[in-house]
């Protein structure tokens, strides 16, 4: 007799999901787990691999890769996408490498913090005392403190990262890019003799 029509649906689902999402092994494991039929591993695997192969010929990458471009997420590919000239340049030449920073004192009042957050959209702020970097505090941590605390002033060492990753002004761009990729950094503080002069983000490494 003819095979169960559900088998064709299962094989078609494997080909479609694998081809559109570039998730071959995930599709095979999930569909076999859902059906509980180990005898279907071979047709599911063949369909998943074939679907991915065909999609790669015509498209090259999967749906999720395209979705990252829709909201302009700062995705960093394996190789630095900047021109060769910039890759060997110092980080001071990148956007954010040397800018006028919004700095915080070790102790800030509630009113000062609220005004700062209302006036700018920065996601991180260096904590500075006498020109020297003491730490880095993220915007979300300040917003949480303003929401949850009733204190009139904040000692920033309570919420700041007191040992943020830092590089000097003449640090090579390509090595800084490698740090972002391998360490999963959100910010990288650029300093000049211990004084913060810039903050790099993932967007700093994307072509403008």
Short mmCIF file of C-alpha atoms in Angstrom, two decimals:
data_model
loop_
_atom_site.label_atom_id
_atom_site.label_comp_id
_atom_site.label_asym_id
_atom_site.label_seq_id
_atom_site.Cartn_x
_atom_site.Cartn_y
_atom_site.Cartn_z
CA UNK A 1 0.00 0.00 0.00
CA UNK A 2 0.90 3.65 -0.11
CA UNK A 3 2.90 5.18 2.75
CA UNK A 4 1.07 7.13 5.42
CA UNK A 5 0.40 10.69 4.08
CA UNK A 6 1.74 12.00 7.38
CA UNK A 7 5.17 10.72 6.40
CA UNK A 8 5.22 13.02 3.38
CA UNK A 9 4.18 15.95 5.58
CA UNK A 10 6.97 15.12 8.03
CA UNK A 11 9.62 14.95 5.30
CA UNK A 12 8.35 18.17 3.74
CA UNK A 13 8.44 19.93 7.10
CA UNK A 14 12.02 18.81 7.63
CA UNK A 15 13.09 20.15 4.23
CA UNK A 16 11.28 23.47 4.70
CA UNK A 17 12.48 24.17 8.25
CA UNK A 18 16.05 23.18 7.51
CA UNK A 19 16.24 25.18 4.29
CA UNK A 20 14.64 28.33 5.65
CA UNK A 21 16.35 28.41 9.04
CA UNK A 22 19.74 26.74 8.40
CA UNK A 23 19.10 24.47 11.38
CA UNK A 24 19.72 20.99 9.97
CA UNK A 25 20.70 19.08 13.12
CA UNK A 26 18.09 20.86 15.22
CA UNK A 27 15.31 19.92 12.77
CA UNK A 28 16.38 16.28 12.66
CA UNK A 29 16.55 15.98 16.44
CA UNK A 30 13.25 17.77 17.08
CA UNK A 31 11.18 15.89 14.47
CA UNK A 32 12.50 12.50 15.52
CA UNK A 33 11.81 13.38 19.17
CA UNK A 34 8.27 14.57 18.37
CA UNK A 35 7.33 11.51 16.31
CA UNK A 36 9.15 9.01 18.49
CA UNK A 37 9.82 6.99 15.34
CA UNK A 38 13.50 6.20 14.99
CA UNK A 39 12.90 4.56 11.62
CA UNK A 40 12.15 8.03 10.21
CA UNK A 41 15.64 9.36 10.94
CA UNK A 42 16.98 8.55 7.45
CA UNK A 43 14.22 10.21 5.36
CA UNK A 44 14.11 13.21 7.73
CA UNK A 45 17.91 13.61 7.54
CA UNK A 46 17.93 13.33 3.74
CA UNK A 47 15.14 15.90 3.44
CA UNK A 48 16.79 18.30 5.91
CA UNK A 49 20.18 18.11 4.22
CA UNK A 50 18.67 18.46 0.75
CA UNK A 51 16.55 21.43 1.82
CA UNK A 52 19.55 23.20 3.27
CA UNK A 53 21.66 22.44 0.19
CA UNK A 54 19.04 23.88 -2.18
CA UNK A 55 18.51 26.97 -0.02
CA UNK A 56 22.25 27.56 0.14
CA UNK A 57 22.52 27.50 -3.65
CA UNK A 58 19.81 30.12 -4.17
CA UNK A 59 20.03 32.23 -0.99
CA UNK A 60 23.27 31.45 0.82
CA UNK A 61 22.06 31.96 4.39
CA UNK A 62 18.99 31.32 6.48
CA UNK A 63 15.95 33.26 7.58
CA UNK A 64 17.35 34.12 11.00
CA UNK A 65 20.38 35.76 9.42
CA UNK A 66 18.05 38.02 7.42
CA UNK A 67 15.96 38.83 10.47
CA UNK A 68 19.03 40.22 12.21
CA UNK A 69 19.26 42.84 9.48
CA UNK A 70 15.63 43.97 9.88
CA UNK A 71 16.03 45.67 13.29
CA UNK A 72 19.66 46.53 12.45
CA UNK A 73 21.05 44.41 15.28
CA UNK A 74 24.80 44.86 15.78
CA UNK A 75 25.81 41.38 14.64
CA UNK A 76 29.55 40.87 14.24
CA UNK A 77 30.64 38.39 11.53
CA UNK A 78 33.73 36.18 12.05
CA UNK A 79 35.94 38.59 10.09
CA UNK A 80 36.11 42.32 10.78
CA UNK A 81 33.90 44.00 8.13
CA UNK A 82 35.84 47.27 8.16
CA UNK A 83 38.21 48.25 5.32
CA UNK A 84 41.81 47.05 5.60
CA UNK A 85 43.00 50.58 6.33
CA UNK A 86 40.80 50.81 9.41
CA UNK A 87 41.57 47.31 10.65
CA UNK A 88 45.20 48.23 11.27
CA UNK A 89 44.37 51.72 12.57
CA UNK A 90 44.16 52.62 16.29
CA UNK A 91 40.76 52.47 17.98
CA UNK A 92 40.78 56.25 18.33
CA UNK A 93 39.72 56.41 14.65
CA UNK A 94 36.52 54.44 15.24
CA UNK A 95 33.16 56.04 16.05
CA UNK A 96 33.16 56.39 19.81
CA UNK A 97 36.92 55.93 20.04
CA UNK A 98 37.48 59.53 21.09
CA UNK A 99 34.40 61.53 22.01
CA UNK A 100 33.07 63.85 24.67
CA UNK A 101 31.89 61.40 27.33
CA UNK A 102 29.09 61.88 29.83
CA UNK A 103 30.96 61.03 33.01
CA UNK A 104 29.63 60.26 36.49
CA UNK A 105 31.08 61.03 39.89
CA UNK A 106 31.43 58.27 42.51
CA UNK A 107 28.31 59.63 44.22
CA UNK A 108 25.38 61.02 42.23
CA UNK A 109 22.02 62.30 43.42
CA UNK A 110 18.72 60.95 42.18
CA UNK A 111 17.95 64.22 40.40
CA UNK A 112 21.32 64.28 38.63
CA UNK A 113 20.91 60.71 37.38
CA UNK A 114 17.37 61.30 36.20
CA UNK A 115 18.43 64.40 34.29
CA UNK A 116 21.33 62.54 32.70
CA UNK A 117 19.15 59.67 31.48
CA UNK A 118 16.55 62.07 30.13
CA UNK A 119 19.12 64.15 28.25
CA UNK A 120 20.99 61.38 26.41
CA UNK A 121 20.51 57.88 25.08
CA UNK A 122 23.92 56.45 26.02
CA UNK A 123 23.89 52.87 27.27
CA UNK A 124 26.94 53.10 29.55
CA UNK A 125 28.71 55.79 31.55
CA UNK A 126 32.25 55.87 32.97
CA UNK A 127 32.60 56.57 36.68
CA UNK A 128 35.50 58.97 37.10
CA UNK A 129 37.31 60.49 40.07
CA UNK A 130 40.10 63.05 39.62
CA UNK A 131 40.33 62.15 35.94
CA UNK A 132 40.83 58.43 36.50
CA UNK A 133 38.43 55.64 35.59
CA UNK A 134 36.85 53.89 38.57
CA UNK A 135 34.33 51.77 36.74
CA UNK A 136 31.57 51.58 34.16
CA UNK A 137 27.86 51.64 34.90
CA UNK A 138 25.19 50.62 32.41
CA UNK A 139 22.05 52.59 31.77
CA UNK A 140 19.77 49.71 32.71
CA UNK A 141 21.36 49.49 36.16
CA UNK A 142 20.76 53.19 36.78
CA UNK A 143 17.15 52.87 35.62
CA UNK A 144 16.59 49.91 37.95
CA UNK A 145 18.01 51.84 40.90
CA UNK A 146 15.82 54.86 40.18
CA UNK A 147 12.77 52.61 40.00
CA UNK A 148 13.43 50.37 42.99
CA UNK A 149 15.30 52.58 45.45
CA UNK A 150 14.00 55.50 47.49
CA UNK A 151 17.45 56.79 48.43
CA UNK A 152 18.34 60.35 47.51
CA UNK A 153 21.87 59.51 46.32
CA UNK A 154 23.65 56.54 44.80
CA UNK A 155 27.17 55.31 45.54
CA UNK A 156 27.99 54.09 42.05
CA UNK A 157 30.43 51.42 43.20
CA UNK A 158 27.32 49.53 44.34
CA UNK A 159 26.09 49.04 40.76
CA UNK A 160 29.10 49.75 38.54
CA UNK A 161 31.49 47.28 36.98
CA UNK A 162 34.67 48.23 38.81
CA UNK A 163 36.88 46.26 36.41
CA UNK A 164 35.60 46.99 32.88
CA UNK A 165 37.59 45.97 29.82
CA UNK A 166 39.77 48.86 28.69
CA UNK A 167 42.20 49.54 25.85
CA UNK A 168 44.57 52.38 25.11
CA UNK A 169 44.08 54.94 22.34
CA UNK A 170 46.59 53.27 20.04
CA UNK A 171 45.18 49.74 20.47
CA UNK A 172 44.67 48.14 17.01
CA UNK A 173 41.11 48.00 15.72
CA UNK A 174 41.38 44.37 14.60
CA UNK A 175 42.44 43.21 18.06
CA UNK A 176 39.61 45.20 19.65
CA UNK A 177 37.19 43.52 17.23
CA UNK A 178 38.54 40.13 18.28
CA UNK A 179 37.88 41.03 21.93
CA UNK A 180 34.26 41.90 21.15
CA UNK A 181 33.76 38.65 19.23
CA UNK A 182 35.48 36.30 21.66
CA UNK A 183 34.43 37.89 24.96
CA UNK A 184 30.92 38.95 23.98
CA UNK A 185 31.51 42.54 25.06
CA UNK A 186 28.88 45.27 24.98
CA UNK A 187 31.22 48.15 25.68
CA UNK A 188 34.97 48.67 25.61
CA UNK A 189 36.41 51.73 27.34
CA UNK A 190 39.15 53.64 25.52
CA UNK A 191 41.60 55.36 27.85
CA UNK A 192 44.50 57.77 27.60
CA UNK A 193 46.89 57.35 30.52
CA UNK A 194 44.05 56.04 32.70
CA UNK A 195 41.61 58.78 31.67
CA UNK A 196 38.53 57.58 29.74
CA UNK A 197 38.24 59.28 26.36
CA UNK A 198 35.78 57.02 24.52
CA UNK A 199 33.53 53.98 24.65
CA UNK A 200 33.37 51.48 21.81
CA UNK A 201 30.27 49.41 21.11
CA UNK A 202 29.51 46.75 18.52
CA UNK A 203 28.19 49.44 16.19
CA UNK A 204 31.64 51.03 16.21
CA UNK A 205 32.89 48.12 14.10
CA UNK A 206 30.13 48.14 11.50
CA UNK A 207 30.62 49.96 8.19
CA UNK A 208 28.99 53.38 8.28
#
